[in-house]
Structures are given as structure tokens and as C-alpha cells.
mmCIF file of C-alpha atoms in Angstrom:
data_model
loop_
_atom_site.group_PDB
_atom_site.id
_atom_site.type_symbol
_atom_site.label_atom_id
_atom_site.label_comp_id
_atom_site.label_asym_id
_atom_site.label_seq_id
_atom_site.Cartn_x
_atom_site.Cartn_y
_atom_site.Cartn_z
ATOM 1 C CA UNK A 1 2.686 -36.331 -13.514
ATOM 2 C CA UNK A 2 5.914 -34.260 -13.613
ATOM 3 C CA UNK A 3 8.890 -34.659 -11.286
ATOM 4 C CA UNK A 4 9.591 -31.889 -9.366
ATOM 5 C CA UNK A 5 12.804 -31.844 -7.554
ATOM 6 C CA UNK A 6 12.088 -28.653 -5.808
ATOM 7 C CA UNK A 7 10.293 -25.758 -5.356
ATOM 8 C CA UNK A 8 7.050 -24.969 -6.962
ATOM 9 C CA UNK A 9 7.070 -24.568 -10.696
ATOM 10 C CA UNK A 10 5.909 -20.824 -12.168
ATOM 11 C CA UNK A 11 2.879 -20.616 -14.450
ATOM 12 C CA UNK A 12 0.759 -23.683 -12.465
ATOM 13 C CA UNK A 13 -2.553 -23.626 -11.509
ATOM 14 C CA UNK A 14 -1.921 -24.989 -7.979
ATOM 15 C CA UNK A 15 1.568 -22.770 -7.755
ATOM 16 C CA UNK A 16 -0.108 -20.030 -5.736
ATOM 17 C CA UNK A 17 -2.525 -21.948 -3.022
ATOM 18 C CA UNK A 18 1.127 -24.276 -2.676
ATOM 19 C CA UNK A 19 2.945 -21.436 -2.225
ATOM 20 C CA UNK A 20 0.363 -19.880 0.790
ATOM 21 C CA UNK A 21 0.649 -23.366 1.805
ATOM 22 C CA UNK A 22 4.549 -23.505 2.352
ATOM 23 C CA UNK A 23 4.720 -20.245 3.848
ATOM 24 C CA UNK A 24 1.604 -20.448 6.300
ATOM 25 C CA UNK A 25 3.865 -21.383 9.440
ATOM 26 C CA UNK A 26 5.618 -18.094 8.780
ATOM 27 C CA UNK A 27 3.688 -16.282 11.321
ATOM 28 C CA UNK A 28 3.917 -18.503 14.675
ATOM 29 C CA UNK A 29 5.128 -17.278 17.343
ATOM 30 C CA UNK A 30 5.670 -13.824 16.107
ATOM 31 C CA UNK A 31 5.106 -11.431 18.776
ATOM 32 C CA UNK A 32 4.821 -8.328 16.331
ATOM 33 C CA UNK A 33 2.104 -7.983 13.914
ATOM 34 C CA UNK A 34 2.722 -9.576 10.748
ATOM 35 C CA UNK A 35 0.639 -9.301 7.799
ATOM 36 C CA UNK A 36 0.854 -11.071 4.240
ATOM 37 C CA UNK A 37 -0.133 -10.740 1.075
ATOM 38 C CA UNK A 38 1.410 -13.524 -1.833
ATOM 39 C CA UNK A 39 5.025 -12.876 -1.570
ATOM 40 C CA UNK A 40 5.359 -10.035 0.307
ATOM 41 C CA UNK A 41 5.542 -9.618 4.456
ATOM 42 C CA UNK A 42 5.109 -6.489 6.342
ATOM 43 C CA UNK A 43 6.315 -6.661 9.983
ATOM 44 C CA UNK A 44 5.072 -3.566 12.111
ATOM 45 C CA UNK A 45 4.801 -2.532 15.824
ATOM 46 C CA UNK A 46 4.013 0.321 18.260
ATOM 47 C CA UNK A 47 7.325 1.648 19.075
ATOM 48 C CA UNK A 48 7.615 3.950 22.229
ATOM 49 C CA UNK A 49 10.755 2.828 23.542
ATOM 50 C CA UNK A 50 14.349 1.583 22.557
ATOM 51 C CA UNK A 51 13.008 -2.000 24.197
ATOM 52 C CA UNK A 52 10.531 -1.888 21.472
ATOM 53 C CA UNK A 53 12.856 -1.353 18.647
ATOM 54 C CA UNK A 54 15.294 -4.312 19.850
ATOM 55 C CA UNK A 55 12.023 -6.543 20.058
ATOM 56 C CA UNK A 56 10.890 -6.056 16.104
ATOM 57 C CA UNK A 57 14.388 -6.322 14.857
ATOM 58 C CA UNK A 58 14.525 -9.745 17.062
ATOM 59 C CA UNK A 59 11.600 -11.015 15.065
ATOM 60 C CA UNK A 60 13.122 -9.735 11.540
ATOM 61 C CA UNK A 61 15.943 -12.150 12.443
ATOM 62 C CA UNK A 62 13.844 -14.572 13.481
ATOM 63 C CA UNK A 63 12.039 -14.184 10.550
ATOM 64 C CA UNK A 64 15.278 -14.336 8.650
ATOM 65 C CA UNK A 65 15.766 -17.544 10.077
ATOM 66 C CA UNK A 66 12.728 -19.219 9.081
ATOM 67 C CA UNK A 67 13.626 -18.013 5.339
ATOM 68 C CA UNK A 68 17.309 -19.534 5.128
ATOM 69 C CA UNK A 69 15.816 -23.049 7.045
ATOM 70 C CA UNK A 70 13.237 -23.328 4.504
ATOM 71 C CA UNK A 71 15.777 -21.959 1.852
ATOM 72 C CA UNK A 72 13.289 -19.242 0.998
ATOM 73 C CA UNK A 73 15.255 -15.875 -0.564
ATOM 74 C CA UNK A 74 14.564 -12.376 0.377
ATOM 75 C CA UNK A 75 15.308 -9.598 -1.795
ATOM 76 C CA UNK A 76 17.437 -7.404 0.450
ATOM 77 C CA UNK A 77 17.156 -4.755 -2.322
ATOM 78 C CA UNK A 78 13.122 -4.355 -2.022
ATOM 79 C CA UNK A 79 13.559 -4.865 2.078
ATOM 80 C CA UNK A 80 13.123 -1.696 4.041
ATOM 81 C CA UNK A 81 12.451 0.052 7.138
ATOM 82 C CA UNK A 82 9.614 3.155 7.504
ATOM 83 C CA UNK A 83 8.823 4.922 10.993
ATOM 84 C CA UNK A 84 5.261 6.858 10.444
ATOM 85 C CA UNK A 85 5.060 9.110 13.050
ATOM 86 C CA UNK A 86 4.649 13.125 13.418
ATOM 87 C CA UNK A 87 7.555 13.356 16.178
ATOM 88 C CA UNK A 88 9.898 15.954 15.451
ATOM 89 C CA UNK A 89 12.565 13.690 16.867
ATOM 90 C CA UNK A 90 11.501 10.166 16.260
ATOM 91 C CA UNK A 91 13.751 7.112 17.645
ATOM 92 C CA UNK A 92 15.991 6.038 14.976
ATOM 93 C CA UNK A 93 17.083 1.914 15.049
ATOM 94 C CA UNK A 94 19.154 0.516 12.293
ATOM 95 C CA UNK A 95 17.008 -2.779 11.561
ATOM 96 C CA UNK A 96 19.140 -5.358 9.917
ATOM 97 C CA UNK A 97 17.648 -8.532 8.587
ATOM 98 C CA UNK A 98 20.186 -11.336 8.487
ATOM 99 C CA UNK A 99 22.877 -8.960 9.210
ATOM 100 C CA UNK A 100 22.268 -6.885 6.371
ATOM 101 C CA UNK A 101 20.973 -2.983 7.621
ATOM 102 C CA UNK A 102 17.468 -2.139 5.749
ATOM 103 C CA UNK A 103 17.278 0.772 4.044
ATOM 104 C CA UNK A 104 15.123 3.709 5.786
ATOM 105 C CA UNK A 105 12.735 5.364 3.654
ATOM 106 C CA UNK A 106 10.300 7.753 4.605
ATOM 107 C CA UNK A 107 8.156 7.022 1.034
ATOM 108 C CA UNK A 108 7.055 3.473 0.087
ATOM 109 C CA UNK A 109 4.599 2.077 -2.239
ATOM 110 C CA UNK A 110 2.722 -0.917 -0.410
ATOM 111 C CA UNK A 111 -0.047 -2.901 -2.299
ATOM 112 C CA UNK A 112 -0.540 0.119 -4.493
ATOM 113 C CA UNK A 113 -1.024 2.973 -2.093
ATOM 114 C CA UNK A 114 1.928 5.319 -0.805
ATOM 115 C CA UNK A 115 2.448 5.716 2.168
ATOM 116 C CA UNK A 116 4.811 8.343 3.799
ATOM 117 C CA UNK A 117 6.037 8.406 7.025
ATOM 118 C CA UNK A 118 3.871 11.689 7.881
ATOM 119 C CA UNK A 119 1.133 9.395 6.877
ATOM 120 C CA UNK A 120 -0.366 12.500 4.173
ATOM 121 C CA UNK A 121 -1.315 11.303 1.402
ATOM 122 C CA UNK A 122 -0.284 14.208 -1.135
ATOM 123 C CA UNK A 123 1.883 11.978 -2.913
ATOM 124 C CA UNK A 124 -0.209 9.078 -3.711
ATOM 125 C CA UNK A 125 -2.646 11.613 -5.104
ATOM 126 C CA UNK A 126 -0.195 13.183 -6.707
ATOM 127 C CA UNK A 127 0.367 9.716 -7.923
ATOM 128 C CA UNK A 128 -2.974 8.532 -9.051
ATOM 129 C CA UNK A 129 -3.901 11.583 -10.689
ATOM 130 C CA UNK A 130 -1.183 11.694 -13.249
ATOM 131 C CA UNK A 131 -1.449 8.137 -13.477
ATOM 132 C CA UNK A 132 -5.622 8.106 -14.535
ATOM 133 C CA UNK A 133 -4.310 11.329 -16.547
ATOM 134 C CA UNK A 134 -2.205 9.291 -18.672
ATOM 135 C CA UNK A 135 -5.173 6.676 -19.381
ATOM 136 C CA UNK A 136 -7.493 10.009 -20.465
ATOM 137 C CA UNK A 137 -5.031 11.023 -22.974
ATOM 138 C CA UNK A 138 -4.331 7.341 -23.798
ATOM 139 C CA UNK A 139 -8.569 7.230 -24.423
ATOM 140 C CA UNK A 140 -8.629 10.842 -26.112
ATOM 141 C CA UNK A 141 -6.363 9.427 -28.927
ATOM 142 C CA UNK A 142 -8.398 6.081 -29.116
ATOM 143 C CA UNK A 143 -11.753 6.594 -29.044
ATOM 144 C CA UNK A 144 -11.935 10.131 -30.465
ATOM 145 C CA UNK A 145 -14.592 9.328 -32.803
ATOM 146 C CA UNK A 146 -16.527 6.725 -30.559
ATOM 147 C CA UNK A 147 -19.947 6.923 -28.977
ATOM 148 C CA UNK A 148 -20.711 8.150 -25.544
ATOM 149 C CA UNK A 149 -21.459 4.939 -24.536
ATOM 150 C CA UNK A 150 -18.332 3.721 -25.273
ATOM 151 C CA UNK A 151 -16.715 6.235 -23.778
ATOM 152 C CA UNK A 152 -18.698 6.293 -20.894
ATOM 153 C CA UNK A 153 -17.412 2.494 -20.323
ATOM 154 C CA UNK A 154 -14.034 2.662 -21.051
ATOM 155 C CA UNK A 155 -13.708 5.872 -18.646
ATOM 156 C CA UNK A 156 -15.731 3.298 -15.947
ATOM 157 C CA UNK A 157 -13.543 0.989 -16.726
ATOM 158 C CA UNK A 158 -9.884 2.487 -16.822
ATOM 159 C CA UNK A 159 -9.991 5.415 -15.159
ATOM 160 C CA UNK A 160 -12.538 5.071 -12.778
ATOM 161 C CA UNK A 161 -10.923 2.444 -10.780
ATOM 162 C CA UNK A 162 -7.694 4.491 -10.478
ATOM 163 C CA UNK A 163 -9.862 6.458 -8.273
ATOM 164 C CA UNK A 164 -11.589 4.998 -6.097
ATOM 165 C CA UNK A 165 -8.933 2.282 -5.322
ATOM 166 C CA UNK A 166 -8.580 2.112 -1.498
ATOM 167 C CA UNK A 167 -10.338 5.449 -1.137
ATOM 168 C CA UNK A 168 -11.856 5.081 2.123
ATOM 169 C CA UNK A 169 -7.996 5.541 3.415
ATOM 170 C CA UNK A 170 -6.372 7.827 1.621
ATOM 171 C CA UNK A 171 -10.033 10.410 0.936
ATOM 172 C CA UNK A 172 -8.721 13.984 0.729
ATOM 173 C CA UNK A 173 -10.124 16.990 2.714
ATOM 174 C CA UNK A 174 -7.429 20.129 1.598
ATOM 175 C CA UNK A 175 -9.522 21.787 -1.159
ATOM 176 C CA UNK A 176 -6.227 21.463 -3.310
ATOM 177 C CA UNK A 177 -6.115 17.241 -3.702
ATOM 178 C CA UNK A 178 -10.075 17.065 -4.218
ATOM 179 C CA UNK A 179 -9.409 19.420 -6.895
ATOM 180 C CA UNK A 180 -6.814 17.424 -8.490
ATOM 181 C CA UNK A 181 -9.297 14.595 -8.378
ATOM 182 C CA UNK A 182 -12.205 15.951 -9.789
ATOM 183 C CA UNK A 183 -10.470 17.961 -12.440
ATOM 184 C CA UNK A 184 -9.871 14.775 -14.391
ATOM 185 C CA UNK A 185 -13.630 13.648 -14.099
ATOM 186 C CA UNK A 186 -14.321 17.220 -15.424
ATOM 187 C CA UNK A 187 -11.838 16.922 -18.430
ATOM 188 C CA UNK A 188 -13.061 13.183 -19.258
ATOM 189 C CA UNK A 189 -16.942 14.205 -19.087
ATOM 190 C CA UNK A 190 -16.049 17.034 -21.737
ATOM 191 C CA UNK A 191 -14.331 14.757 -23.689
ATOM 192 C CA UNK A 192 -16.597 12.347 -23.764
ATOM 193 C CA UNK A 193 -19.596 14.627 -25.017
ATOM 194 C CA UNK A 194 -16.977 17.197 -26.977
ATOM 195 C CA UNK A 195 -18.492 20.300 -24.902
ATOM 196 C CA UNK A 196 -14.935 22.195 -24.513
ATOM 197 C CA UNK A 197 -16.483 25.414 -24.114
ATOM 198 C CA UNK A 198 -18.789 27.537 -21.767
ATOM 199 C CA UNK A 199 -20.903 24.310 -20.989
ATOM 200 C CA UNK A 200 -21.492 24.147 -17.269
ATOM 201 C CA UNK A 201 -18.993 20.777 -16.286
ATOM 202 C CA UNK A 202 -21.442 19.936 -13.503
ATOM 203 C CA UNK A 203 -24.617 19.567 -16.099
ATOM 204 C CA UNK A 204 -21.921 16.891 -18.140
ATOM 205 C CA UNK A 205 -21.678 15.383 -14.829
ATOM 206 C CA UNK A 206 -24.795 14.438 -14.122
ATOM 207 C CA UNK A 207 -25.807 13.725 -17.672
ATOM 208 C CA UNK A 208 -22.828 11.054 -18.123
ATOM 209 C CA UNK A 209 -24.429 9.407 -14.885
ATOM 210 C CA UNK A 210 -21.422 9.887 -12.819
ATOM 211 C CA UNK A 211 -20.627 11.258 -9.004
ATOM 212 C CA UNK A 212 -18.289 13.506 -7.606
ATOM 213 C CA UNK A 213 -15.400 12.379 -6.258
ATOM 214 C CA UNK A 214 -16.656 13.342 -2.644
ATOM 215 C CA UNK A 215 -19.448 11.846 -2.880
ATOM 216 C CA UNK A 216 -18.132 8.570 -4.432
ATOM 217 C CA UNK A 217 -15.883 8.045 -1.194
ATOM 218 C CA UNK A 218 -18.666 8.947 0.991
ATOM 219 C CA UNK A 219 -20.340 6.044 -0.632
ATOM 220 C CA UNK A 220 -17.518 3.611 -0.293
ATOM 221 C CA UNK A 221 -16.976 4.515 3.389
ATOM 222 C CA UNK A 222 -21.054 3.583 4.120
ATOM 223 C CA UNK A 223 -20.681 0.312 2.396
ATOM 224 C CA UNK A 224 -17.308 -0.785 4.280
ATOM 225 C CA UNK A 225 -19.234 0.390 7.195
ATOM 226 C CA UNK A 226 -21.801 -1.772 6.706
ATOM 227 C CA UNK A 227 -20.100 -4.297 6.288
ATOM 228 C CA UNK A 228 -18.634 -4.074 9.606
ATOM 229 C CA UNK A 229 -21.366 -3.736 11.252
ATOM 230 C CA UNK A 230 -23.060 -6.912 10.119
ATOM 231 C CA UNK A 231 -19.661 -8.828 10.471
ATOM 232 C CA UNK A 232 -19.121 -9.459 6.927
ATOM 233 C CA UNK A 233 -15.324 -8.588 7.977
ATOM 234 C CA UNK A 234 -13.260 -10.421 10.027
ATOM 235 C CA UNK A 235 -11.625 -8.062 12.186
ATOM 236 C CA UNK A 236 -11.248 -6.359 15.586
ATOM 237 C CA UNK A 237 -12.391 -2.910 14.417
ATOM 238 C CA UNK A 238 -13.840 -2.437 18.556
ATOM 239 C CA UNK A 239 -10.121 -0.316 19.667
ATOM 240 C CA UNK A 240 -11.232 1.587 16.336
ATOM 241 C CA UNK A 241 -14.912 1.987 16.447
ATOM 242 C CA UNK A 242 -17.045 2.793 19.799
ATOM 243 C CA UNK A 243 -20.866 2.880 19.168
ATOM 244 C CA UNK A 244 -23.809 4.378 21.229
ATOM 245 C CA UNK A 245 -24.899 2.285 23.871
ATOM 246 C CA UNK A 246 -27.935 4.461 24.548
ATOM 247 C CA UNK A 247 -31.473 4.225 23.491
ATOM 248 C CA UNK A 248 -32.237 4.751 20.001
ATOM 249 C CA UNK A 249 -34.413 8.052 19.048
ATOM 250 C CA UNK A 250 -34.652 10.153 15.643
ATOM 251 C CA UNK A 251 -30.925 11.475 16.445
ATOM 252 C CA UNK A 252 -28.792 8.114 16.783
ATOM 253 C CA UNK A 253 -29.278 4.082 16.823
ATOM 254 C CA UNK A 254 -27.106 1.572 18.753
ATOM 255 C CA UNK A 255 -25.473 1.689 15.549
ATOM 256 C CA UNK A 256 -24.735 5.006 15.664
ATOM 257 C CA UNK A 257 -20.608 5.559 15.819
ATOM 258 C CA UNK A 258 -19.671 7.855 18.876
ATOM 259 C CA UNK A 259 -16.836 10.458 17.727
ATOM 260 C CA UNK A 260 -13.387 10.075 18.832
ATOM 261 C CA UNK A 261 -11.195 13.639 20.043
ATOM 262 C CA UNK A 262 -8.724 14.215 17.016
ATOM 263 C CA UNK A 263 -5.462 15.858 18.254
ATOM 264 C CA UNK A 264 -3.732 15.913 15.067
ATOM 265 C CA UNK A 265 -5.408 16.113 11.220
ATOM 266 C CA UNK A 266 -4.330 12.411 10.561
ATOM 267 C CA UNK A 267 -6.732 11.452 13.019
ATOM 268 C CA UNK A 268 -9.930 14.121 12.572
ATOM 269 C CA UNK A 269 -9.708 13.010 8.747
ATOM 270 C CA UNK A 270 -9.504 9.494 9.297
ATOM 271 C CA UNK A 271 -12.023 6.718 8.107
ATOM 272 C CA UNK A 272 -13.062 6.782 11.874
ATOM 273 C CA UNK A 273 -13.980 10.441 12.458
ATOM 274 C CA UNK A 274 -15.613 10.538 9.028
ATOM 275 C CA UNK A 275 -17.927 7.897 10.379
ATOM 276 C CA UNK A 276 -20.185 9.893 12.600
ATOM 277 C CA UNK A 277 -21.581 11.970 10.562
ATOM 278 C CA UNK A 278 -21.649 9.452 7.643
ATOM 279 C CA UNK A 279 -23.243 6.697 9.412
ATOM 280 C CA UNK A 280 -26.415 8.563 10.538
ATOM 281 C CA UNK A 281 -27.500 8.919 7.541
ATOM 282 C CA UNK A 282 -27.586 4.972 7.376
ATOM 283 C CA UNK A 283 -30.765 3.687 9.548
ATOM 284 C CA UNK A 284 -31.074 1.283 12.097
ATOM 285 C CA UNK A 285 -33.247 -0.934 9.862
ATOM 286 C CA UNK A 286 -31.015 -0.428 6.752
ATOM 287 C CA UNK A 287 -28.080 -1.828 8.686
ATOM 288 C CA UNK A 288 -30.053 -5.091 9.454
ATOM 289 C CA UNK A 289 -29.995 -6.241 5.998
ATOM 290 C CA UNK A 290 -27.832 -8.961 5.395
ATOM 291 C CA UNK A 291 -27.105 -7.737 1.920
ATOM 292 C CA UNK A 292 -24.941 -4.907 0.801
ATOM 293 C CA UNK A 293 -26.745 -4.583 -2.721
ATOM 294 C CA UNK A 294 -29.745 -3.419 -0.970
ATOM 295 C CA UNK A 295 -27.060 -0.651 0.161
ATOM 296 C CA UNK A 296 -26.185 -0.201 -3.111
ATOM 297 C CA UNK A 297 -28.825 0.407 -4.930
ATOM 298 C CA UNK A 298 -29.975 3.037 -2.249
ATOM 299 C CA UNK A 299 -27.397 5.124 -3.010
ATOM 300 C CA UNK A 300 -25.619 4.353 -6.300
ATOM 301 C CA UNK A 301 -27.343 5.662 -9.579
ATOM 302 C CA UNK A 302 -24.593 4.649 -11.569
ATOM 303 C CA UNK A 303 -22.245 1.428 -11.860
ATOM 304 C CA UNK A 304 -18.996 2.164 -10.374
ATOM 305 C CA UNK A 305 -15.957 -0.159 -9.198
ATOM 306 C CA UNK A 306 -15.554 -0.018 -6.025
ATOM 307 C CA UNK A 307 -12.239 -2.091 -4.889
ATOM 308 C CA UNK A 308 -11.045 -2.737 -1.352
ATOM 309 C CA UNK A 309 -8.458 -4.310 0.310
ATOM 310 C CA UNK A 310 -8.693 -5.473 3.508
ATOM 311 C CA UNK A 311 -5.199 -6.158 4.952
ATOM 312 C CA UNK A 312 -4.088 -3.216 3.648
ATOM 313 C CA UNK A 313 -6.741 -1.036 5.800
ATOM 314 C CA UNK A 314 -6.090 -3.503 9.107
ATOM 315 C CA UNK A 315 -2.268 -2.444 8.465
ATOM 316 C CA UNK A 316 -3.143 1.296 8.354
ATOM 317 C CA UNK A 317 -5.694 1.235 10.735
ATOM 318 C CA UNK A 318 -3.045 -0.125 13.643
ATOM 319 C CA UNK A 319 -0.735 2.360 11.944
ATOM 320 C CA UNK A 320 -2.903 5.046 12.283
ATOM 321 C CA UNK A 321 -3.213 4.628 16.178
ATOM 322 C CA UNK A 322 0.106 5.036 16.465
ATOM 323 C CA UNK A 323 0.406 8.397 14.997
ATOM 324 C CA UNK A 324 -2.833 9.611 16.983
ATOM 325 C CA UNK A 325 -0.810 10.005 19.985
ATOM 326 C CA UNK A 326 2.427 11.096 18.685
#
């Protein structure tokens, strides 16, 4: 046993479930949603009126508060303020958090994805692509003279994931960002079977065993459906997703998502809207199972990683109603 005077020491096994312990109290009596993820916070409400905007910066305070009584530091410097809304003339409030003003940013990186305050996601495809770009280059000069096996792997491996990380949010629709995505698959699959010439990219595709980029997301959006439907995630999706209550015939199930009325493009190419047409092509039986490898091996013909983060779509997904009717 090792005295510690205070604090929790760095590098421990039991330094991260003490730390969630310490910190759990954090959200009581908060009357703004609060989400957290290790050591970072993200305060966010619905703001229609000045009223609102006095009401979060009251709990940033009081959140301040709860820091400096259990002597807890915040990094001013990393602490800002984001409206995401598609008003021409949005309110503007100077949040300040322990009398310091937050920086507003209309850009911010939060558990890996950017988000803008126009809520497009150009940038974090911009983002990702020259990121899983880098890796391609990074393999070309590594495994020049490997196997396609190898290659195949470490592409699965590195690359892959860059792409599908969070993709049932951010899933492009404008020709240009799809593009952008699949041109990399397209330059890896040559690569990996050294065809740089006439050889039709889409034959390389389908002999390396891998899916378009499309059709990948597609795939990720029917499992986290799924999911939801057999209540394998804890959340209040019903404000998000409305089903059929009618009987079931060959055109719909009570499982069957009814469409929402997009006014604006964030909304009609949303997780939500994409839904509809996606889920039908899941059946009423299929969505019994209590299993999402049976899913899986329905659709998938090839191993890819498939990584989701929960919080980060329950934080978008109240986000995203917000902007619907702005």
C-alpha cells in the first residue's frame, strides 16, 4: 500500500473507474443536458430565447462551482462555446465559465468527429480523407513488396477504420465527399494488387473482398438500427424514431420506421430519414433475433471494423433537432 495524499495517481489500474467515481455527482441537478466522456463535459441546450441562454450559462457556473469545491481544474484554453444552427442571425451570448468568457468557435473537434456550427460535415471528410491518405502512403512505402494478404489486413486494419468511424452520422450524399471517400479505397485496392493501369477499379474491388463506401454505411446504419429496436441501447430514440402502428403486409412491419418531413438537407440526410428506406429491407422476423451476428453475417461478406459511439450520436441526435426547425 502507497500513501496517497491526494488525488489519484497517473498510470494505475484503478485511476480511471476512481476518477468516474469522483466525478459521478457532477451531473445532479443540472437542468441542461450534460454528457461525459473521461475528462471531458459537454453542456448543451435548445436555445430559442435570451431566457434560455442565461439558463445554460447559470449551469456553466454552477458547474464551475462544483470544480473549484472539489478542487478539480478546467482548462479554460480547451473550454468553448459553439451555436449549430442554420439562422442567418443566430442569438449571440457571451458564456463565461468562472468569470472567464469562452471562446466561440464555429469548428470543433469532439470525440473525433468535427462538427461545425452548420452541422455539414465537409470538413471532417475533408479531415478523414487526408488523414487515411497519409496511412496509404505510409503502407505504400512499407509493404511494397508484401503479399495481398498482408496488405489486405493492414488496409482493414489502418485505414479502414478511419472510415467508417461514426459513419452513421456524418454519411455523405453530395456526389463530391463520396467521391473523396471512395477514391482512396480505389487507390489502396490498386496498390494492393499493383494494377495501375486500364484495370477496371470496381473488378479490384470485389476481388480484394471489400464494399463501397455507400454500401458500408448502409450496413452500419441497419445494425445500429437493430440494435435499437431490440433495446440493446439505452436510450430515448421515440422523439427521433416513429414506427408503423398498422398491420403488417409485404410493404411494412410494426417495425417499419414512418418518414419524417425534412425542411432543410441536415434533416432529409440524417440517420433518421435514411431509415425508411433502409429498414425495409430488414424483416420483421430478422429483427426478432436477439443477436446482431446473425445481422452480420446476412449482409457482410467481408470483415470490417465497424466502431460506434454512443454518447456521441445521443449528443448529435438532440443537436440535430434543434437545427430541424431553424
Amino acid at each position: 500500500m502507497l500513501p496517497v495524499g491526494s488525488g489519484v495517481p497517473q498510470g494505475s489500474v484503478l485511476g480511471p473507474l476512481l476518477f468516474l467515481v469522483f466525478i459521478n455527482d457532477i451531473v445532479d441537478n443540472c437542468r441542461v443536458k450534460i454528457r461525459l466522456y473521461a475528462d471531458d463535459c459537454a453542456l448543451y441546450s435548445l436555445i430559442h430565447t435570451v431566457e434560455d441562454q442565461v439558463k445554460l450559462n447559470t449551469e456553466i457556473e454552477k458547474l464551475m462551482k462544483w470544480c473549484n469545491s472539489w478542487q478539480m481544474c478546467v482548462n479554460y484554453q480547451k473550454s468553448v462555446a459553439m451555436s449549430i444552427t442554420n439562422k442567418k442571425c443566430p442569438l449571440v451570448y457571451n458564456y463565461t465559465a468562472d468569470g472567464n468568457i469562452l471562446n466561440r468557435v464555429t469548428e470543433y473537434k469532439y470525440l473525433g468527429l468535427h462538427i461545425c456550427s452548420n452541422f455539414h460535415w465537409d470538413r471532417h471528410i475533408d479531415y478523414i480523407s487526408n488523414n487515411a491518405m497519409m496511412k496509404l502512403h505510409f503502407l505504400r512505402r512499407s509493404l511494397r513488396y508484401s503479399s495481398y494478404d498482408t496488405k489486405i489486413l493492414a488496409y482493414k486494419s489502418l485505414i479502414q477504420p478511419i472510415l467508417d468511424y461514426g459513419n452513421i452520422i456524418w454519411d455523405p450524399y453530395t456526389n463530391v465527399n463520396i467521391h473523396k471517400l471512395d477514391r482512396i479505397q480505389n487507390k489502396a485496392v490498386r496498390f494492393i494488387f499493383k494494377k495501375y493501369g486500364p484495370t477496371s477499379v470496381s473488378e479490384l474491388v470485389a476481388k480484394a473482398g471489400f464494399k463501397r463506401t455507400s454500401e458500408r454505411n448502409r450496413i452500419s446504419r441497419l445494425l445500429f438500427f437493430f440494435k435499437i429496436v431490440n433495446g440493446r441501447i439505452n436510450s430515448n430514440t421515440g422523439e427521433y424514431l416513429k414506427f408503423s402502428s398498422g398491420y403488417s403486409t409485404r410493404q411494412r412491419h410494426k417495425h417499419t420506421v414512418v418518414p419524417f418531413q425534412p425542411n432543410n438537407n441536415t434533416f432529409k440526410y440524417s440517420f433518421f430519414r435514411a431509415l425508411p428506406k433502409n429498414g425495409m429491407s430488414l424483416t420483421a422476423k430478422l429483427l426478432k433475433q436477439t443477436v446482431s451476428r446473425h445481422l452480420k453475417n446476412l449482409y457482410l461478406t467481408s470483415v470490417f471494423f465497424f466502431v460506434k459511439h454512443f454518447m456521441l450520436f445521443e449528443v448529435l441526435c438532440s443537436v440535430l433537432t434543434a437545427v430541424l426547425y431553424c
